[in-house]
């Protein structure tokens, strides 16, 4: 037993004086101390020959020696790996670096940026708001009281414990939040993600993106609304584009309209994109309802405003020839890569 301990002490000295400065010396160390025919294994064999009552004590000695050898080996490994990395870098500094794959803008972002930049030129500033919203900012303040049938057009996702909290169905909540601030005039554009409880198909999804706009000041009229949107359409779809307004209904605007653009694929001749009508529906709009202004503390006798809202996916699908709305959120790198050169 004493002999064994002495031996271990000798080996320990030897181990502590060992220094490895490259990978092959590290390997040499491993084979010598930890290999199948190495010192640790041979000490274990010796231990087996000892009488039973000494085995426990000997085992402790061998184990702590083994731990020391393993620790040293890990140190050598880390050190020599660093050295060899540094050496290979020194070897040829002109080698090209690892390739970093370049991404591309998502088509939804491309379209959003285009829309936003056109309105910015007209003096609209961008604001955003929460996607998780309360009932008041998404519905109530917009003249959509509880149980109002028009809520059916925009069913959303509720949280069971508190139905007053929901995922916003439009970015009109930002319009309300901006009006509540009480700083007039307002000329804002509100891009963002919205949610609807709809069956997912090639044409509709349970979430999509919108850009809404709002202009509130004294003497704002429907003529301002038309001219603003007309400018937008010319910039977005080209000088030849024509527009038409169809009367419509939204609880938060009065009067309300849907705006169509002459089909920018066929120029109005009739094709599969415009379903042979020559027109493509682009957005909803109207004059802000007086109730909505008062709900936000704005005097409707003094101020008027217009608002509009459009989806982003639909014009993006038309512009880039995308057949299925689900592609936008599938994160398929092949799909995304195809927009590398798009603007
Ligand atoms: N908030 C409406 C929607 O999401 C769009 C809209 C905005 C219509 C402003 C009129 C005025 O359907």
CSV table of C-alpha atoms and ligand atoms in Angstrom, one decimal:
chain,number,residue,atom,x,y,z
A,1,UNK,CA,0.0,0.0,0.0
A,2,UNK,CA,2.7,2.5,1.0
A,3,UNK,CA,4.6,1.5,-2.1
A,4,UNK,CA,1.6,2.3,-4.2
A,5,UNK,CA,1.1,5.7,-2.6
A,6,UNK,CA,4.8,6.5,-3.1
A,7,UNK,CA,4.5,5.6,-6.8
A,8,UNK,CA,1.5,7.9,-7.1
A,9,UNK,CA,3.4,10.7,-5.6
A,10,UNK,CA,6.2,10.2,-8.1
A,11,UNK,CA,3.8,10.1,-11.0
A,12,UNK,CA,2.1,13.3,-9.7
A,13,UNK,CA,5.5,15.1,-9.8
A,14,UNK,CA,6.0,13.9,-13.3
A,15,UNK,CA,2.5,15.0,-14.3
A,16,UNK,CA,2.9,18.4,-12.8
A,17,UNK,CA,6.2,19.0,-14.6
A,18,UNK,CA,4.7,18.0,-18.0
A,19,UNK,CA,3.9,20.8,-20.4
A,20,UNK,CA,2.3,20.4,-23.7
A,21,UNK,CA,2.7,23.1,-26.3
A,22,UNK,CA,1.0,21.5,-29.3
A,23,UNK,CA,-1.6,19.0,-30.2
A,24,UNK,CA,0.8,16.0,-30.5
A,25,UNK,CA,2.3,16.6,-27.0
A,26,UNK,CA,-1.3,16.9,-25.6
A,27,UNK,CA,-2.0,13.5,-27.2
A,28,UNK,CA,1.2,12.1,-25.8
A,29,UNK,CA,0.1,13.2,-22.3
A,30,UNK,CA,-3.3,11.6,-22.8
A,31,UNK,CA,-1.8,8.3,-23.9
A,32,UNK,CA,0.8,8.3,-21.1
A,33,UNK,CA,-1.6,9.1,-18.2
A,34,UNK,CA,-5.1,8.3,-19.4
A,35,UNK,CA,-4.6,5.8,-22.3
A,36,UNK,CA,-5.7,2.2,-22.1
A,37,UNK,CA,-2.2,1.1,-21.3
A,38,UNK,CA,-1.5,4.3,-19.4
A,39,UNK,CA,-0.5,5.0,-15.8
A,40,UNK,CA,-4.0,5.4,-14.4
A,41,UNK,CA,-5.0,2.0,-15.8
A,42,UNK,CA,-1.9,0.3,-14.5
A,43,UNK,CA,-2.4,1.8,-11.0
A,44,UNK,CA,-5.9,0.4,-11.0
A,45,UNK,CA,-4.6,-3.0,-11.9
A,46,UNK,CA,-2.2,-2.8,-9.0
A,47,UNK,CA,-5.0,-1.8,-6.7
A,48,UNK,CA,-6.8,-5.1,-7.5
A,49,UNK,CA,-3.9,-7.1,-6.0
A,50,UNK,CA,-4.2,-5.3,-2.7
A,51,UNK,CA,-5.9,-6.9,0.3
A,52,UNK,CA,-9.6,-5.9,0.5
A,53,UNK,CA,-9.2,-3.6,3.6
A,54,UNK,CA,-6.7,-1.4,1.7
A,55,UNK,CA,-8.6,-1.1,-1.5
A,56,UNK,CA,-10.8,1.8,-0.4
A,57,UNK,CA,-7.9,4.0,0.7
A,58,UNK,CA,-5.9,3.2,-2.5
A,59,UNK,CA,-9.0,3.9,-4.6
A,60,UNK,CA,-9.2,7.4,-3.2
A,61,UNK,CA,-5.6,8.1,-4.1
A,62,UNK,CA,-5.9,6.7,-7.6
A,63,UNK,CA,-9.1,8.6,-8.2
A,64,UNK,CA,-7.7,12.0,-7.2
A,65,UNK,CA,-4.7,11.3,-9.4
A,66,UNK,CA,-7.0,10.5,-12.3
A,67,UNK,CA,-9.0,13.7,-11.8
A,68,UNK,CA,-5.8,15.7,-11.8
A,69,UNK,CA,-4.6,14.0,-15.0
A,70,UNK,CA,-8.0,14.7,-16.6
A,71,UNK,CA,-8.0,18.3,-15.5
A,72,UNK,CA,-4.5,18.8,-16.9
A,73,UNK,CA,-5.5,17.1,-20.2
A,74,UNK,CA,-8.4,19.5,-20.6
A,75,UNK,CA,-6.2,22.5,-19.9
A,76,UNK,CA,-3.6,21.3,-22.5
A,77,UNK,CA,-6.4,20.7,-25.0
A,78,UNK,CA,-7.8,24.2,-24.6
A,79,UNK,CA,-4.4,25.9,-24.7
A,80,UNK,CA,-3.1,24.0,-27.8
A,81,UNK,CA,-6.4,24.5,-29.7
A,82,UNK,CA,-6.1,28.3,-29.2
A,83,UNK,CA,-2.4,28.2,-30.2
A,84,UNK,CA,-3.2,26.3,-33.4
A,85,UNK,CA,-6.1,28.6,-34.3
A,86,UNK,CA,-3.8,31.7,-33.8
A,87,UNK,CA,-1.1,30.0,-35.9
A,88,UNK,CA,-3.3,29.2,-38.8
A,89,UNK,CA,-4.6,32.7,-38.8
A,90,UNK,CA,-1.1,34.0,-38.8
A,91,UNK,CA,-0.2,31.6,-41.6
A,92,UNK,CA,-2.3,33.4,-44.2
A,93,UNK,CA,-4.1,36.6,-43.4
A,94,UNK,CA,-5.2,37.1,-47.0
A,95,UNK,CA,-7.6,34.1,-46.8
A,96,UNK,CA,-11.2,35.1,-47.4
A,97,UNK,CA,-13.4,35.1,-44.2
A,98,UNK,CA,-16.3,32.8,-43.7
A,99,UNK,CA,-19.2,33.7,-46.0
A,100,UNK,CA,-22.1,35.5,-44.4
A,101,UNK,CA,-25.2,34.8,-46.3
A,102,UNK,CA,-27.0,38.0,-47.2
A,103,UNK,CA,-30.6,38.2,-46.4
A,104,UNK,CA,-33.3,40.0,-48.3
A,105,UNK,CA,-36.2,42.2,-47.2
A,106,UNK,CA,-39.4,40.4,-46.6
A,107,UNK,CA,-42.0,41.2,-49.3
A,108,UNK,CA,-44.4,42.5,-46.7
A,109,UNK,CA,-41.7,44.9,-45.5
A,110,UNK,CA,-40.9,46.0,-49.0
A,111,UNK,CA,-44.5,46.9,-49.7
A,112,UNK,CA,-45.0,48.5,-46.3
A,113,UNK,CA,-41.9,50.7,-46.8
A,114,UNK,CA,-43.2,51.8,-50.2
A,115,UNK,CA,-46.6,52.7,-48.9
A,116,UNK,CA,-45.1,54.5,-45.8
A,117,UNK,CA,-42.5,56.5,-47.9
A,118,UNK,CA,-45.2,57.8,-50.2
A,119,UNK,CA,-47.3,59.1,-47.3
A,120,UNK,CA,-44.3,60.5,-45.6
A,121,UNK,CA,-43.7,62.8,-48.6
A,122,UNK,CA,-47.2,64.2,-47.9
A,123,UNK,CA,-46.2,65.0,-44.3
A,124,UNK,CA,-47.7,61.9,-42.6
A,125,UNK,CA,-45.7,60.7,-39.7
A,126,UNK,CA,-45.4,57.1,-38.6
A,127,UNK,CA,-46.7,55.8,-35.2
A,128,UNK,CA,-47.3,52.3,-33.8
A,129,UNK,CA,-49.3,50.9,-31.0
A,130,UNK,CA,-50.0,47.6,-29.1
A,131,UNK,CA,-51.0,44.4,-30.9
A,132,UNK,CA,-52.5,43.2,-27.6
A,133,UNK,CA,-55.3,45.7,-27.1
A,134,UNK,CA,-58.3,46.4,-24.9
A,135,UNK,CA,-61.8,46.3,-26.2
A,136,UNK,CA,-62.2,50.1,-26.1
A,137,UNK,CA,-59.3,51.0,-28.3
A,138,UNK,CA,-60.1,48.3,-30.9
A,139,UNK,CA,-63.9,48.5,-30.9
A,140,UNK,CA,-65.6,50.7,-28.4
A,141,UNK,CA,-64.0,54.1,-29.2
A,142,UNK,CA,-64.5,53.3,-32.9
A,143,UNK,CA,-68.3,53.4,-32.6
A,144,UNK,CA,-68.5,49.6,-32.3
A,145,UNK,CA,-70.2,49.0,-29.0
A,146,UNK,CA,-70.5,45.6,-27.5
A,147,UNK,CA,-73.0,43.4,-29.4
A,148,UNK,CA,-72.9,45.7,-32.5
A,149,UNK,CA,-73.4,43.5,-35.5
A,150,UNK,CA,-70.5,45.0,-37.3
A,151,UNK,CA,-68.2,43.3,-34.8
A,152,UNK,CA,-68.9,40.1,-36.7
A,153,UNK,CA,-66.8,41.5,-39.7
A,154,UNK,CA,-63.8,41.5,-37.5
A,155,UNK,CA,-63.9,38.5,-35.1
A,156,UNK,CA,-60.6,38.2,-33.2
A,157,UNK,CA,-58.9,36.1,-30.5
A,158,UNK,CA,-59.8,36.7,-26.9
A,159,UNK,CA,-58.2,35.8,-23.7
A,160,UNK,CA,-60.5,33.6,-21.7
A,161,UNK,CA,-59.8,35.1,-18.2
A,162,UNK,CA,-60.4,38.6,-19.5
A,163,UNK,CA,-62.4,39.1,-22.7
A,164,UNK,CA,-61.7,42.8,-22.6
A,165,UNK,CA,-58.2,42.0,-23.7
A,166,UNK,CA,-57.8,40.9,-27.4
A,167,UNK,CA,-55.6,40.9,-30.4
A,168,UNK,CA,-56.3,44.0,-32.5
A,169,UNK,CA,-58.2,43.5,-35.7
A,170,UNK,CA,-56.9,46.6,-37.3
A,171,UNK,CA,-54.4,49.3,-36.6
A,172,UNK,CA,-57.3,51.8,-36.0
A,173,UNK,CA,-56.4,51.3,-32.4
A,174,UNK,CA,-53.3,53.6,-33.1
A,175,UNK,CA,-55.7,56.2,-34.6
A,176,UNK,CA,-57.6,56.3,-31.3
A,177,UNK,CA,-54.4,56.4,-29.2
A,178,UNK,CA,-53.0,59.2,-31.3
A,179,UNK,CA,-56.3,61.2,-31.1
A,180,UNK,CA,-56.5,60.7,-27.3
A,181,UNK,CA,-53.2,62.5,-27.0
A,182,UNK,CA,-55.1,65.6,-27.8
A,183,UNK,CA,-52.4,67.2,-30.0
A,184,UNK,CA,-54.0,68.5,-33.2
A,185,UNK,CA,-53.7,68.6,-36.1
A,186,UNK,CA,-52.9,64.9,-36.7
A,187,UNK,CA,-51.5,63.5,-39.9
A,188,UNK,CA,-50.3,60.0,-39.2
A,189,UNK,CA,-49.7,56.7,-40.9
A,190,UNK,CA,-50.0,53.4,-38.9
A,191,UNK,CA,-48.4,50.2,-40.2
A,192,UNK,CA,-48.6,47.0,-38.2
A,193,UNK,CA,-49.7,43.5,-37.7
A,194,UNK,CA,-53.4,42.6,-37.1
A,195,UNK,CA,-55.3,39.5,-36.3
A,196,UNK,CA,-58.7,38.0,-37.4
A,197,UNK,CA,-60.4,34.8,-36.5
A,198,UNK,CA,-60.7,33.5,-40.0
A,199,UNK,CA,-60.2,30.2,-41.7
A,200,UNK,CA,-56.7,30.0,-43.2
A,201,UNK,CA,-56.6,29.6,-46.9
A,202,UNK,CA,-54.6,30.8,-49.9
A,203,UNK,CA,-56.4,34.1,-49.7
A,204,UNK,CA,-56.9,34.8,-46.0
A,205,UNK,CA,-54.9,34.2,-42.8
A,206,UNK,CA,-55.5,34.7,-39.1
A,207,UNK,CA,-53.0,37.5,-39.1
A,208,UNK,CA,-51.9,40.0,-41.7
A,209,UNK,CA,-50.5,43.5,-42.0
A,210,UNK,CA,-52.2,46.8,-42.5
A,211,UNK,CA,-51.4,50.5,-43.0
A,212,UNK,CA,-54.0,52.9,-41.8
A,213,UNK,CA,-53.9,56.7,-42.1
A,214,UNK,CA,-55.6,59.5,-40.3
A,215,UNK,CA,-55.8,63.3,-40.9
A,216,UNK,CA,-57.7,65.4,-38.4
A,217,UNK,CA,-57.8,69.2,-38.6
A,218,UNK,CA,-60.2,72.1,-39.1
A,219,UNK,CA,-61.9,72.0,-42.5
A,220,UNK,CA,-60.7,68.5,-43.6
A,221,UNK,CA,-63.1,67.3,-46.4
A,222,UNK,CA,-63.8,64.3,-48.5
A,223,UNK,CA,-62.1,66.2,-51.3
A,224,UNK,CA,-58.8,66.1,-49.3
A,225,UNK,CA,-59.3,62.4,-48.8
A,226,UNK,CA,-59.8,61.7,-52.5
A,227,UNK,CA,-56.8,63.9,-53.5
A,228,UNK,CA,-54.5,62.3,-50.9
A,229,UNK,CA,-55.4,58.8,-52.0
A,230,UNK,CA,-55.3,59.7,-55.7
A,231,UNK,CA,-51.7,60.9,-55.2
A,232,UNK,CA,-50.9,57.7,-53.4
A,233,UNK,CA,-52.2,55.5,-56.2
A,234,UNK,CA,-50.3,57.4,-58.9
A,235,UNK,CA,-47.1,57.0,-57.0
A,236,UNK,CA,-47.7,53.4,-56.1
A,237,UNK,CA,-49.2,52.0,-59.3
A,238,UNK,CA,-48.1,54.5,-62.0
A,239,UNK,CA,-49.4,57.6,-63.7
A,240,UNK,CA,-52.0,55.6,-65.8
A,241,UNK,CA,-53.7,54.2,-62.7
A,242,UNK,CA,-57.4,55.3,-62.3
A,243,UNK,CA,-59.4,55.1,-59.1
A,244,UNK,CA,-63.0,54.7,-58.3
A,245,UNK,CA,-64.9,55.1,-55.0
A,246,UNK,CA,-67.8,52.8,-54.1
A,247,UNK,CA,-70.1,53.7,-51.2
A,248,UNK,CA,-69.6,51.4,-48.2
A,249,UNK,CA,-70.1,51.1,-44.5
A,250,UNK,CA,-67.8,51.3,-41.6
A,251,UNK,CA,-69.1,52.2,-38.1
A,252,UNK,CA,-66.2,54.6,-37.5
A,253,UNK,CA,-66.5,56.6,-40.7
A,254,UNK,CA,-69.4,58.5,-42.3
A,255,UNK,CA,-69.6,58.6,-45.2
A,256,UNK,CA,-67.6,55.6,-46.0
A,257,UNK,CA,-66.2,54.2,-49.2
A,258,UNK,CA,-64.1,51.4,-50.7
A,259,UNK,CA,-61.5,52.5,-53.2
A,260,UNK,CA,-60.6,50.4,-56.2
A,261,UNK,CA,-57.7,50.9,-58.6
A,262,UNK,CA,-57.7,50.1,-62.3
A,263,UNK,CA,-56.1,46.7,-62.5
A,264,UNK,CA,-52.3,47.2,-62.7
A,265,UNK,CA,-51.8,43.8,-64.2
A,266,UNK,CA,-54.1,44.2,-67.3
A,267,UNK,CA,-54.5,47.9,-67.2
A,268,UNK,CA,-58.3,47.5,-66.9
A,269,UNK,CA,-58.9,45.1,-69.8
A,270,UNK,CA,-59.9,42.3,-67.5
A,271,UNK,CA,-57.7,39.4,-66.3
A,272,UNK,CA,-57.7,36.7,-63.7
A,273,UNK,CA,-56.2,39.0,-61.0
A,274,UNK,CA,-59.1,41.5,-61.3
A,275,UNK,CA,-61.5,38.6,-62.0
A,276,UNK,CA,-62.3,40.2,-65.4
A,277,UNK,CA,-63.7,43.4,-63.8
A,278,UNK,CA,-60.7,45.6,-64.6
A,279,UNK,CA,-60.7,46.9,-61.0
A,280,UNK,CA,-58.8,45.8,-57.8
A,281,UNK,CA,-60.1,46.7,-54.4
A,282,UNK,CA,-57.3,48.3,-52.4
A,283,UNK,CA,-58.7,50.1,-49.3
A,284,UNK,CA,-61.5,51.3,-47.1
A,285,UNK,CA,-61.9,54.9,-46.2
A,286,UNK,CA,-64.2,57.7,-45.1
A,287,UNK,CA,-64.7,60.8,-42.9
A,288,UNK,CA,-64.1,60.1,-39.2
A,289,UNK,CA,-67.4,59.6,-37.5
A,290,UNK,CA,-68.2,62.5,-35.1
A,291,UNK,CA,-68.8,59.9,-32.3
A,292,UNK,CA,-65.3,58.7,-32.7
A,293,UNK,CA,-63.9,62.2,-32.4
A,294,UNK,CA,-65.9,62.9,-29.3
A,295,UNK,CA,-64.9,59.5,-27.8
A,296,UNK,CA,-61.3,60.8,-28.1
A,297,UNK,CA,-62.0,64.2,-26.6
A,298,UNK,CA,-62.0,66.1,-29.9
A,299,UNK,CA,-64.8,68.6,-30.6
A,300,UNK,CA,-66.6,67.4,-33.8
A,301,UNK,CA,-68.1,70.8,-34.3
A,302,UNK,CA,-64.7,72.3,-34.8
A,303,UNK,CA,-62.7,69.4,-36.3
A,304,UNK,CA,-63.2,66.9,-39.1
A,305,UNK,CA,-60.9,64.2,-40.3
A,306,UNK,CA,-60.5,61.4,-42.8
A,307,UNK,CA,-59.2,57.9,-42.3
A,308,UNK,CA,-58.3,55.0,-44.5
A,309,UNK,CA,-56.9,51.5,-44.1
A,310,UNK,CA,-55.4,49.0,-46.4
A,311,UNK,CA,-53.9,45.5,-46.2
A,312,UNK,CA,-50.3,45.0,-47.2
A,313,UNK,CA,-50.3,41.4,-48.2
A,314,UNK,CA,-52.8,41.8,-51.0
A,315,UNK,CA,-51.1,44.5,-53.0
A,316,UNK,CA,-47.8,42.6,-52.3
A,317,UNK,CA,-49.3,39.4,-53.8
A,318,UNK,CA,-50.5,41.3,-56.8
A,319,UNK,CA,-47.2,43.1,-57.3
A,320,UNK,CA,-44.9,40.1,-56.9
A,321,UNK,CA,-47.2,37.5,-58.3
A,322,UNK,CA,-47.6,35.5,-55.1
A,323,UNK,CA,-50.4,33.0,-55.3
A,324,UNK,CA,-50.8,32.0,-51.6
A,325,UNK,CA,-50.9,34.3,-48.6
A,326,UNK,CA,-49.5,31.5,-46.4
A,327,UNK,CA,-46.1,31.8,-48.1
A,328,UNK,CA,-45.5,35.1,-46.3
A,329,UNK,CA,-45.2,33.4,-42.9
A,330,UNK,CA,-43.8,30.0,-43.7
A,331,UNK,CA,-40.2,31.2,-43.5
A,332,UNK,CA,-39.1,29.2,-46.5
A,333,UNK,CA,-35.7,30.5,-47.4
A,334,UNK,CA,-36.3,29.7,-51.1
A,335,UNK,CA,-39.3,32.0,-51.2
A,336,UNK,CA,-37.6,34.8,-49.3
A,337,UNK,CA,-34.5,34.6,-51.4
A,338,UNK,CA,-36.5,35.3,-54.5
A,339,UNK,CA,-36.9,38.9,-53.3
A,340,UNK,CA,-33.2,39.6,-53.1
A,341,UNK,CA,-33.3,42.0,-56.0
A,342,UNK,CA,-36.8,43.4,-55.4
A,343,UNK,CA,-37.4,47.0,-54.3
B,1,LIG,N1,-60.2,49.6,-40.1
B,1,LIG,C1,-60.8,49.2,-41.3
B,1,LIG,C2,-60.5,47.7,-41.5
B,1,LIG,O1,-59.6,47.2,-40.9
B,1,LIG,C3,-60.2,49.9,-42.5
B,1,LIG,C4,-60.6,51.4,-42.5
B,1,LIG,C5,-59.9,52.3,-41.8
B,1,LIG,C6,-61.8,51.8,-43.1
B,1,LIG,C7,-60.2,53.6,-41.8
B,1,LIG,C8,-62.2,53.1,-43.1
B,1,LIG,C9,-61.4,54.0,-42.5
B,1,LIG,O2,-61.2,47.0,-42.2
